[in-house]
One Martini backbone bead per residue (centre of mass of N, CA, C, O) as a GRO file, in nm:
protein
  383
    1UNK     BB    1   1.531  -3.166  -1.747
    2UNK     BB    2   1.778  -3.104  -1.494
    3UNK     BB    3   1.991  -3.281  -1.258
    4UNK     BB    4   2.187  -3.131  -0.988
    5UNK     BB    5   2.456  -3.226  -0.780
    6UNK     BB    6   2.572  -3.057  -0.474
    7UNK     BB    7   2.864  -2.983  -0.266
    8UNK     BB    8   2.935  -2.788   0.013
    9UNK     BB    9   3.131  -2.656   0.285
   10UNK     BB   10   2.845  -2.531   0.428
   11UNK     BB   11   2.641  -2.773   0.498
   12UNK     BB   12   2.510  -2.783   0.194
   13UNK     BB   13   2.291  -2.981   0.010
   14UNK     BB   14   2.224  -2.979  -0.345
   15UNK     BB   15   1.925  -3.011  -0.559
   16UNK     BB   16   1.884  -2.934  -0.896
   17UNK     BB   17   1.632  -2.777  -1.106
   18UNK     BB   18   1.652  -2.742  -1.454
   19UNK     BB   19   1.624  -2.595  -1.745
   20UNK     BB   20   1.647  -2.727  -2.068
   21UNK     BB   21   1.653  -2.450  -2.222
   22UNK     BB   22   1.812  -2.228  -2.017
   23UNK     BB   23   1.934  -2.346  -1.727
   24UNK     BB   24   1.754  -2.255  -1.517
   25UNK     BB   25   1.678  -2.241  -1.190
   26UNK     BB   26   1.378  -2.365  -1.038
   27UNK     BB   27   1.495  -2.577  -0.814
   28UNK     BB   28   1.600  -2.640  -0.465
   29UNK     BB   29   1.722  -2.899  -0.268
   30UNK     BB   30   1.799  -2.841   0.075
   31UNK     BB   31   2.049  -2.983   0.288
   32UNK     BB   32   2.079  -2.924   0.627
   33UNK     BB   33   2.325  -2.968   0.824
   34UNK     BB   34   2.465  -3.004   1.103
   35UNK     BB   35   2.558  -2.659   1.173
   36UNK     BB   36   2.407  -2.493   1.006
   37UNK     BB   37   2.335  -2.178   0.867
   38UNK     BB   38   2.174  -1.912   0.743
   39UNK     BB   39   2.415  -1.826   0.570
   40UNK     BB   40   2.437  -2.092   0.415
   41UNK     BB   41   2.158  -2.078   0.289
   42UNK     BB   42   2.189  -1.812   0.136
   43UNK     BB   43   2.428  -1.901  -0.038
   44UNK     BB   44   2.282  -2.139  -0.173
   45UNK     BB   45   2.059  -1.977  -0.306
   46UNK     BB   46   2.241  -1.797  -0.478
   47UNK     BB   47   2.383  -2.033  -0.633
   48UNK     BB   48   2.111  -2.191  -0.734
   49UNK     BB   49   1.886  -1.944  -0.792
   50UNK     BB   50   1.974  -1.661  -0.698
   51UNK     BB   51   1.984  -1.279  -0.640
   52UNK     BB   52   1.699  -1.135  -0.728
   53UNK     BB   53   1.464  -1.216  -0.494
   54UNK     BB   54   1.292  -1.455  -0.655
   55UNK     BB   55   1.242  -1.621  -0.369
   56UNK     BB   56   1.147  -1.927  -0.196
   57UNK     BB   57   1.045  -2.116   0.100
   58UNK     BB   58   1.007  -2.467   0.169
   59UNK     BB   59   0.854  -2.611   0.472
   60UNK     BB   60   0.659  -2.863   0.512
   61UNK     BB   61   0.471  -2.720   0.273
   62UNK     BB   62   0.562  -2.424   0.367
   63UNK     BB   63   0.572  -2.092   0.345
   64UNK     BB   64   0.827  -1.873   0.414
   65UNK     BB   65   0.907  -1.548   0.497
   66UNK     BB   66   1.188  -1.668   0.616
   67UNK     BB   67   1.495  -1.809   0.697
   68UNK     BB   68   1.489  -1.721   1.000
   69UNK     BB   69   1.268  -1.948   1.082
   70UNK     BB   70   1.510  -2.181   1.102
   71UNK     BB   71   1.692  -2.140   1.350
   72UNK     BB   72   1.551  -2.350   1.563
   73UNK     BB   73   1.603  -2.608   1.342
   74UNK     BB   74   1.940  -2.614   1.334
   75UNK     BB   75   2.013  -2.928   1.483
   76UNK     BB   76   1.971  -3.075   1.211
   77UNK     BB   77   1.855  -3.219   0.952
   78UNK     BB   78   1.734  -3.004   0.682
   79UNK     BB   79   1.461  -2.973   0.448
   80UNK     BB   80   1.443  -2.764   0.161
   81UNK     BB   81   1.289  -2.529  -0.071
   82UNK     BB   82   1.415  -2.350  -0.354
   83UNK     BB   83   1.239  -2.099  -0.549
   84UNK     BB   84   1.097  -1.944  -0.784
   85UNK     BB   85   0.910  -1.649  -0.737
   86UNK     BB   86   0.582  -1.567  -0.875
   87UNK     BB   87   0.529  -1.394  -0.602
   88UNK     BB   88   0.432  -1.144  -0.400
   89UNK     BB   89   0.470  -0.972  -0.095
   90UNK     BB   90   0.269  -0.866   0.186
   91UNK     BB   91   0.319  -0.610   0.434
   92UNK     BB   92   0.164  -0.560   0.764
   93UNK     BB   93   0.104  -0.290   0.995
   94UNK     BB   94  -0.029  -0.243   1.321
   95UNK     BB   95  -0.152  -0.087   1.618
   96UNK     BB   96  -0.138  -0.391   1.765
   97UNK     BB   97   0.149  -0.518   1.663
   98UNK     BB   98   0.076  -0.650   1.399
   99UNK     BB   99   0.221  -0.882   1.156
  100UNK     BB  100   0.177  -0.939   0.807
  101UNK     BB  101   0.186  -1.209   0.556
  102UNK     BB  102   0.126  -1.206   0.199
  103UNK     BB  103  -0.008  -1.338  -0.084
  104UNK     BB  104  -0.078  -1.125  -0.345
  105UNK     BB  105  -0.196  -1.331  -0.552
  106UNK     BB  106  -0.385  -1.539  -0.369
  107UNK     BB  107  -0.446  -1.428  -0.055
  108UNK     BB  108  -0.255  -1.562   0.139
  109UNK     BB  109  -0.179  -1.630   0.467
  110UNK     BB  110   0.146  -1.678   0.589
  111UNK     BB  111   0.171  -1.455   0.836
  112UNK     BB  112   0.119  -1.406   1.202
  113UNK     BB  113   0.222  -1.148   1.447
  114UNK     BB  114   0.305  -1.049   1.773
  115UNK     BB  115   0.547  -0.804   1.871
  116UNK     BB  116   0.359  -0.657   2.095
  117UNK     BB  117   0.183  -0.529   2.384
  118UNK     BB  118   0.226  -0.257   2.254
  119UNK     BB  119   0.102   0.000   2.113
  120UNK     BB  120   0.096   0.159   1.803
  121UNK     BB  121   0.152   0.470   1.608
  122UNK     BB  122   0.400   0.371   1.435
  123UNK     BB  123   0.545   0.258   1.108
  124UNK     BB  124   0.825   0.062   0.956
  125UNK     BB  125   0.995  -0.066   0.679
  126UNK     BB  126   1.233  -0.207   0.537
  127UNK     BB  127   1.337  -0.255   0.219
  128UNK     BB  128   1.369  -0.584   0.281
  129UNK     BB  129   1.148  -0.650   0.522
  130UNK     BB  130   1.310  -0.760   0.791
  131UNK     BB  131   1.219  -0.486   0.926
  132UNK     BB  132   1.071  -0.314   1.216
  133UNK     BB  133   0.916  -0.012   1.332
  134UNK     BB  134   0.780   0.083   1.652
  135UNK     BB  135   0.582   0.346   1.758
  136UNK     BB  136   0.524   0.508   2.075
  137UNK     BB  137   0.389   0.684   2.350
  138UNK     BB  138   0.667   0.645   2.539
  139UNK     BB  139   0.918   0.708   2.321
  140UNK     BB  140   0.944   0.434   2.181
  141UNK     BB  141   1.152   0.247   1.950
  142UNK     BB  142   1.094  -0.072   1.794
  143UNK     BB  143   1.327  -0.301   1.690
  144UNK     BB  144   1.239  -0.563   1.455
  145UNK     BB  145   1.173  -0.866   1.341
  146UNK     BB  146   0.958  -0.954   1.080
  147UNK     BB  147   1.004  -1.268   1.092
  148UNK     BB  148   1.027  -1.341   1.424
  149UNK     BB  149   0.975  -1.077   1.637
  150UNK     BB  150   1.231  -0.990   1.745
  151UNK     BB  151   1.412  -0.800   1.959
  152UNK     BB  152   1.684  -0.567   1.895
  153UNK     BB  153   1.590  -0.254   1.960
  154UNK     BB  154   1.587   0.042   2.164
  155UNK     BB  155   1.461   0.369   2.096
  156UNK     BB  156   1.545   0.631   2.321
  157UNK     BB  157   1.346   0.931   2.395
  158UNK     BB  158   1.275   1.266   2.477
  159UNK     BB  159   0.939   1.340   2.309
  160UNK     BB  160   0.726   1.144   2.321
  161UNK     BB  161   0.548   1.059   2.082
  162UNK     BB  162   0.587   0.845   1.805
  163UNK     BB  163   0.476   0.966   1.499
  164UNK     BB  164   0.744   0.883   1.325
  165UNK     BB  165   0.898   0.650   1.082
  166UNK     BB  166   1.231   0.559   0.934
  167UNK     BB  167   1.427   0.429   0.677
  168UNK     BB  168   1.691   0.368   0.524
  169UNK     BB  169   1.776   0.209   0.235
  170UNK     BB  170   2.020   0.037   0.389
  171UNK     BB  171   1.929   0.004   0.711
  172UNK     BB  172   2.128   0.182   0.911
  173UNK     BB  173   1.897   0.391   0.950
  174UNK     BB  174   1.693   0.608   1.160
  175UNK     BB  175   1.375   0.791   1.185
  176UNK     BB  176   1.248   0.998   1.447
  177UNK     BB  177   0.931   1.139   1.554
  178UNK     BB  178   0.778   1.395   1.765
  179UNK     BB  179   0.557   1.572   1.968
  180UNK     BB  180   0.784   1.796   2.048
  181UNK     BB  181   0.949   1.852   1.746
  182UNK     BB  182   1.145   1.623   1.721
  183UNK     BB  183   1.435   1.459   1.572
  184UNK     BB  184   1.600   1.134   1.497
  185UNK     BB  185   1.915   0.985   1.433
  186UNK     BB  186   2.002   0.636   1.383
  187UNK     BB  187   2.215   0.379   1.473
  188UNK     BB  188   2.143   0.038   1.430
  189UNK     BB  189   2.405  -0.099   1.527
  190UNK     BB  190   2.424   0.076   1.819
  191UNK     BB  191   2.174   0.284   1.906
  192UNK     BB  192   2.268   0.564   1.831
  193UNK     BB  193   2.245   0.901   1.845
  194UNK     BB  194   2.361   1.121   1.577
  195UNK     BB  195   2.093   1.311   1.550
  196UNK     BB  196   1.934   1.631   1.624
  197UNK     BB  197   1.610   1.768   1.531
  198UNK     BB  198   1.521   2.129   1.607
  199UNK     BB  199   1.240   2.320   1.448
  200UNK     BB  200   0.973   2.243   1.536
  201UNK     BB  201   0.632   2.344   1.625
  202UNK     BB  202   0.556   2.062   1.730
  203UNK     BB  203   0.437   1.811   1.575
  204UNK     BB  204   0.568   1.523   1.398
  205UNK     BB  205   0.425   1.339   1.121
  206UNK     BB  206   0.686   1.332   0.916
  207UNK     BB  207   0.915   1.099   0.741
  208UNK     BB  208   1.236   1.098   0.544
  209UNK     BB  209   1.444   0.947   0.307
  210UNK     BB  210   1.670   0.944   0.092
  211UNK     BB  211   1.815   0.712  -0.111
  212UNK     BB  212   2.122   0.819  -0.020
  213UNK     BB  213   2.093   0.945   0.285
  214UNK     BB  214   2.158   1.267   0.277
  215UNK     BB  215   1.850   1.312   0.329
  216UNK     BB  216   1.591   1.472   0.522
  217UNK     BB  217   1.238   1.470   0.614
  218UNK     BB  218   0.983   1.694   0.751
  219UNK     BB  219   0.649   1.710   0.911
  220UNK     BB  220   0.407   1.948   1.055
  221UNK     BB  221   0.184   2.136   1.257
  222UNK     BB  222   0.345   2.414   1.158
  223UNK     BB  223   0.327   2.423   0.836
  224UNK     BB  224   0.593   2.240   0.772
  225UNK     BB  225   0.869   2.159   0.568
  226UNK     BB  226   1.183   1.982   0.610
  227UNK     BB  227   1.530   2.007   0.521
  228UNK     BB  228   1.809   1.777   0.575
  229UNK     BB  229   2.117   1.694   0.690
  230UNK     BB  230   2.236   1.385   0.782
  231UNK     BB  231   2.533   1.462   0.858
  232UNK     BB  232   2.480   1.753   1.026
  233UNK     BB  233   2.166   1.840   1.103
  234UNK     BB  234   2.090   2.063   0.908
  235UNK     BB  235   1.886   2.309   0.794
  236UNK     BB  236   1.808   2.386   0.457
  237UNK     BB  237   1.482   2.379   0.441
  238UNK     BB  238   1.171   2.575   0.437
  239UNK     BB  239   0.829   2.470   0.378
  240UNK     BB  240   0.542   2.627   0.321
  241UNK     BB  241   0.208   2.606   0.457
  242UNK     BB  242  -0.159   2.601   0.526
  243UNK     BB  243  -0.087   2.339   0.699
  244UNK     BB  244  -0.053   2.049   0.805
  245UNK     BB  245   0.195   1.791   0.773
  246UNK     BB  246   0.160   1.430   0.687
  247UNK     BB  247   0.365   1.412   0.430
  248UNK     BB  248   0.679   1.270   0.307
  249UNK     BB  249   0.864   1.242  -0.020
  250UNK     BB  250   1.090   1.110  -0.234
  251UNK     BB  251   1.241   1.092  -0.509
  252UNK     BB  252   1.456   0.871  -0.655
  253UNK     BB  253   1.670   1.128  -0.719
  254UNK     BB  254   1.618   1.361  -0.487
  255UNK     BB  255   1.507   1.632  -0.640
  256UNK     BB  256   1.232   1.566  -0.492
  257UNK     BB  257   0.948   1.679  -0.285
  258UNK     BB  258   0.676   1.558  -0.117
  259UNK     BB  259   0.359   1.700   0.009
  260UNK     BB  260   0.102   1.659   0.261
  261UNK     BB  261  -0.211   1.825   0.352
  262UNK     BB  262  -0.480   2.010   0.473
  263UNK     BB  263  -0.538   2.125   0.162
  264UNK     BB  264  -0.568   1.870  -0.041
  265UNK     BB  265  -0.259   1.861  -0.130
  266UNK     BB  266   0.020   1.807  -0.354
  267UNK     BB  267   0.352   1.894  -0.315
  268UNK     BB  268   0.632   1.986  -0.534
  269UNK     BB  269   0.984   2.003  -0.468
  270UNK     BB  270   1.287   2.144  -0.463
  271UNK     BB  271   1.589   2.035  -0.304
  272UNK     BB  272   1.765   2.288  -0.389
  273UNK     BB  273   1.562   2.563  -0.388
  274UNK     BB  274   1.243   2.528  -0.288
  275UNK     BB  275   1.069   2.507  -0.524
  276UNK     BB  276   0.757   2.507  -0.661
  277UNK     BB  277   0.671   2.294  -0.916
  278UNK     BB  278   0.395   2.147  -0.809
  279UNK     BB  279   0.030   2.071  -0.794
  280UNK     BB  280  -0.206   1.841  -0.648
  281UNK     BB  281  -0.542   1.867  -0.674
  282UNK     BB  282  -0.865   1.782  -0.551
  283UNK     BB  283  -0.894   1.642  -0.300
  284UNK     BB  284  -1.148   1.521  -0.071
  285UNK     BB  285  -0.906   1.541   0.144
  286UNK     BB  286  -0.678   1.478   0.345
  287UNK     BB  287  -0.338   1.406   0.325
  288UNK     BB  288  -0.171   1.102   0.458
  289UNK     BB  289  -0.045   0.973   0.184
  290UNK     BB  290   0.264   0.933  -0.019
  291UNK     BB  291   0.421   0.836  -0.345
  292UNK     BB  292   0.661   0.732  -0.549
  293UNK     BB  293   0.765   0.575  -0.796
  294UNK     BB  294   1.054   0.415  -0.902
  295UNK     BB  295   1.049   0.617  -1.174
  296UNK     BB  296   0.880   0.897  -1.102
  297UNK     BB  297   0.593   0.896  -1.287
  298UNK     BB  298   0.435   0.844  -1.015
  299UNK     BB  299   0.149   0.907  -0.785
  300UNK     BB  300   0.044   0.806  -0.459
  301UNK     BB  301  -0.277   0.864  -0.284
  302UNK     BB  302  -0.395   0.918   0.054
  303UNK     BB  303  -0.698   0.967   0.246
  304UNK     BB  304  -0.926   1.044   0.493
  305UNK     BB  305  -1.183   0.922   0.331
  306UNK     BB  306  -1.044   0.654   0.156
  307UNK     BB  307  -0.900   0.750  -0.086
  308UNK     BB  308  -0.735   0.684  -0.409
  309UNK     BB  309  -0.462   0.829  -0.604
  310UNK     BB  310  -0.354   0.838  -0.945
  311UNK     BB  311  -0.060   0.991  -1.084
  312UNK     BB  312   0.080   1.188  -1.333
  313UNK     BB  313   0.388   1.347  -1.296
  314UNK     BB  314   0.417   1.472  -1.588
  315UNK     BB  315   0.104   1.570  -1.649
  316UNK     BB  316  -0.069   1.626  -1.384
  317UNK     BB  317  -0.273   1.372  -1.374
  318UNK     BB  318  -0.558   1.191  -1.308
  319UNK     BB  319  -0.625   0.849  -1.347
  320UNK     BB  320  -0.729   0.762  -1.048
  321UNK     BB  321  -1.015   0.699  -0.830
  322UNK     BB  322  -1.022   0.509  -0.530
  323UNK     BB  323  -1.295   0.315  -0.385
  324UNK     BB  324  -1.353   0.130  -0.038
  325UNK     BB  325  -1.284   0.262   0.208
  326UNK     BB  326  -1.408   0.352   0.542
  327UNK     BB  327  -1.127   0.490   0.593
  328UNK     BB  328  -0.839   0.605   0.636
  329UNK     BB  329  -0.543   0.636   0.454
  330UNK     BB  330  -0.201   0.532   0.566
  331UNK     BB  331  -0.115   0.342   0.310
  332UNK     BB  332   0.108   0.300   0.022
  333UNK     BB  333   0.167   0.097  -0.288
  334UNK     BB  334   0.367  -0.052  -0.520
  335UNK     BB  335   0.311  -0.342  -0.768
  336UNK     BB  336   0.488  -0.417  -1.042
  337UNK     BB  337   0.469  -0.731  -1.084
  338UNK     BB  338   0.127  -0.686  -1.114
  339UNK     BB  339   0.024  -0.404  -1.175
  340UNK     BB  340  -0.020  -0.271  -0.881
  341UNK     BB  341  -0.204  -0.156  -0.594
  342UNK     BB  342  -0.173  -0.038  -0.247
  343UNK     BB  343  -0.392  -0.019   0.049
  344UNK     BB  344  -0.419   0.125   0.386
  345UNK     BB  345  -0.642   0.122   0.675
  346UNK     BB  346  -0.833   0.207   0.958
  347UNK     BB  347  -1.027  -0.053   0.890
  348UNK     BB  348  -0.795  -0.302   0.853
  349UNK     BB  349  -0.741  -0.283   0.547
  350UNK     BB  350  -0.628  -0.420   0.231
  351UNK     BB  351  -0.590  -0.310  -0.112
  352UNK     BB  352  -0.612  -0.439  -0.443
  353UNK     BB  353  -0.512  -0.276  -0.752
  354UNK     BB  354  -0.570  -0.206  -1.073
  355UNK     BB  355  -0.381   0.012  -1.255
  356UNK     BB  356  -0.553   0.025  -1.522
  357UNK     BB  357  -0.872   0.001  -1.412
  358UNK     BB  358  -0.926   0.034  -1.080
  359UNK     BB  359  -0.969  -0.241  -0.967
  360UNK     BB  360  -1.068  -0.444  -0.711
  361UNK     BB  361  -0.920  -0.773  -0.639
  362UNK     BB  362  -0.835  -0.741  -0.323
  363UNK     BB  363  -0.873  -0.834   0.033
  364UNK     BB  364  -0.695  -0.755   0.319
  365UNK     BB  365  -0.778  -0.867   0.667
  366UNK     BB  366  -0.756  -1.013   0.970
  367UNK     BB  367  -0.816  -0.724   1.131
  368UNK     BB  368  -1.081  -0.682   1.034
  369UNK     BB  369  -1.309  -0.580   1.294
  370UNK     BB  370  -1.100  -0.520   1.553
  371UNK     BB  371  -0.984  -0.201   1.530
  372UNK     BB  372  -0.750  -0.214   1.358
  373UNK     BB  373  -0.474  -0.032   1.216
  374UNK     BB  374  -0.311   0.075   0.948
  375UNK     BB  375   0.035   0.194   0.924
  376UNK     BB  376   0.188  -0.021   0.730
  377UNK     BB  377   0.336  -0.098   0.399
  378UNK     BB  378   0.475  -0.365   0.188
  379UNK     BB  379   0.678  -0.498  -0.079
  380UNK     BB  380   0.783  -0.834  -0.203
  381UNK     BB  381   0.989  -1.041  -0.412
  382UNK     BB  382   1.054  -1.255  -0.219
  383UNK     BB  383   1.371  -1.284  -0.030
   0.00000   0.00000   0.00000
């Protein structure tokens, strides 16, 4: 093990502990001098530990959910430790506007905070998990820092309840959908509505961006899923269903769109032709959430009954049906770092599942038993 001391002009002095075998930085003790900024800290972490995202910060012996939480403490010399993070974090948003951060490996609750006094109807995290949007009954969508809880911007439109929200992959845009049947695309830098999408008849339950942000999808009570150009705001395709559409999600290459509906099936469509490519049948109740894995080879589905199904998207076969939730599953996620799956329910709990065996290995839920419902969840490995 080698110890290397370095001083940069950014007011951050770092002492690095490197592997004697590989030379890889295992841990850096960073002394933030008076006047240092969060940007200085981020740059130092990148220089000393790397930019892979697999890092975490220890301050006074406690793991911080984000370096943003040091903002109020940067008035004098502050010492933190940045190290390679061996565990992923799980972030959960509830309808009581509480957001929790968990160590998904140990099951430790890292942080819990109330972001608003107003109850949420819908929620979504940005891809880097630094931001969250809470959609409310009064037509407001509240953009907040998931790290500090601070309000950044209010996205206001006349459309009734904000039924669904989504971020673009780069975090620059948001999509909000309303009970009135309209949807809006927002520039999050300025807070301006850049496109209004008005084709659904009745409530819009589902929204999604393609990975390249070129397309958006919506699903509604009118038994249709619609594909739109994010640039022009024009409807490209209307995909008919036999009942209300509760979820839409793009494949990683944006070539396919999945939709889940009243019919207890997940349909997968071509985003070019609108052709129905295949359908995953025989779920035990209405499909409320679903998504592709990052490689597009698997699909994870959550239902009204509380069950979760893992599908092989290439073979079109169900690998596991997972049961344990007492109420509808509203959010699902893949956790590839641990080869796990995560599901969040209206019963207030989130469950961690072994992807290979289908066994539930952990239950997260400081809000379980309070009546709070999980609206959204996401995972991240390190900062």
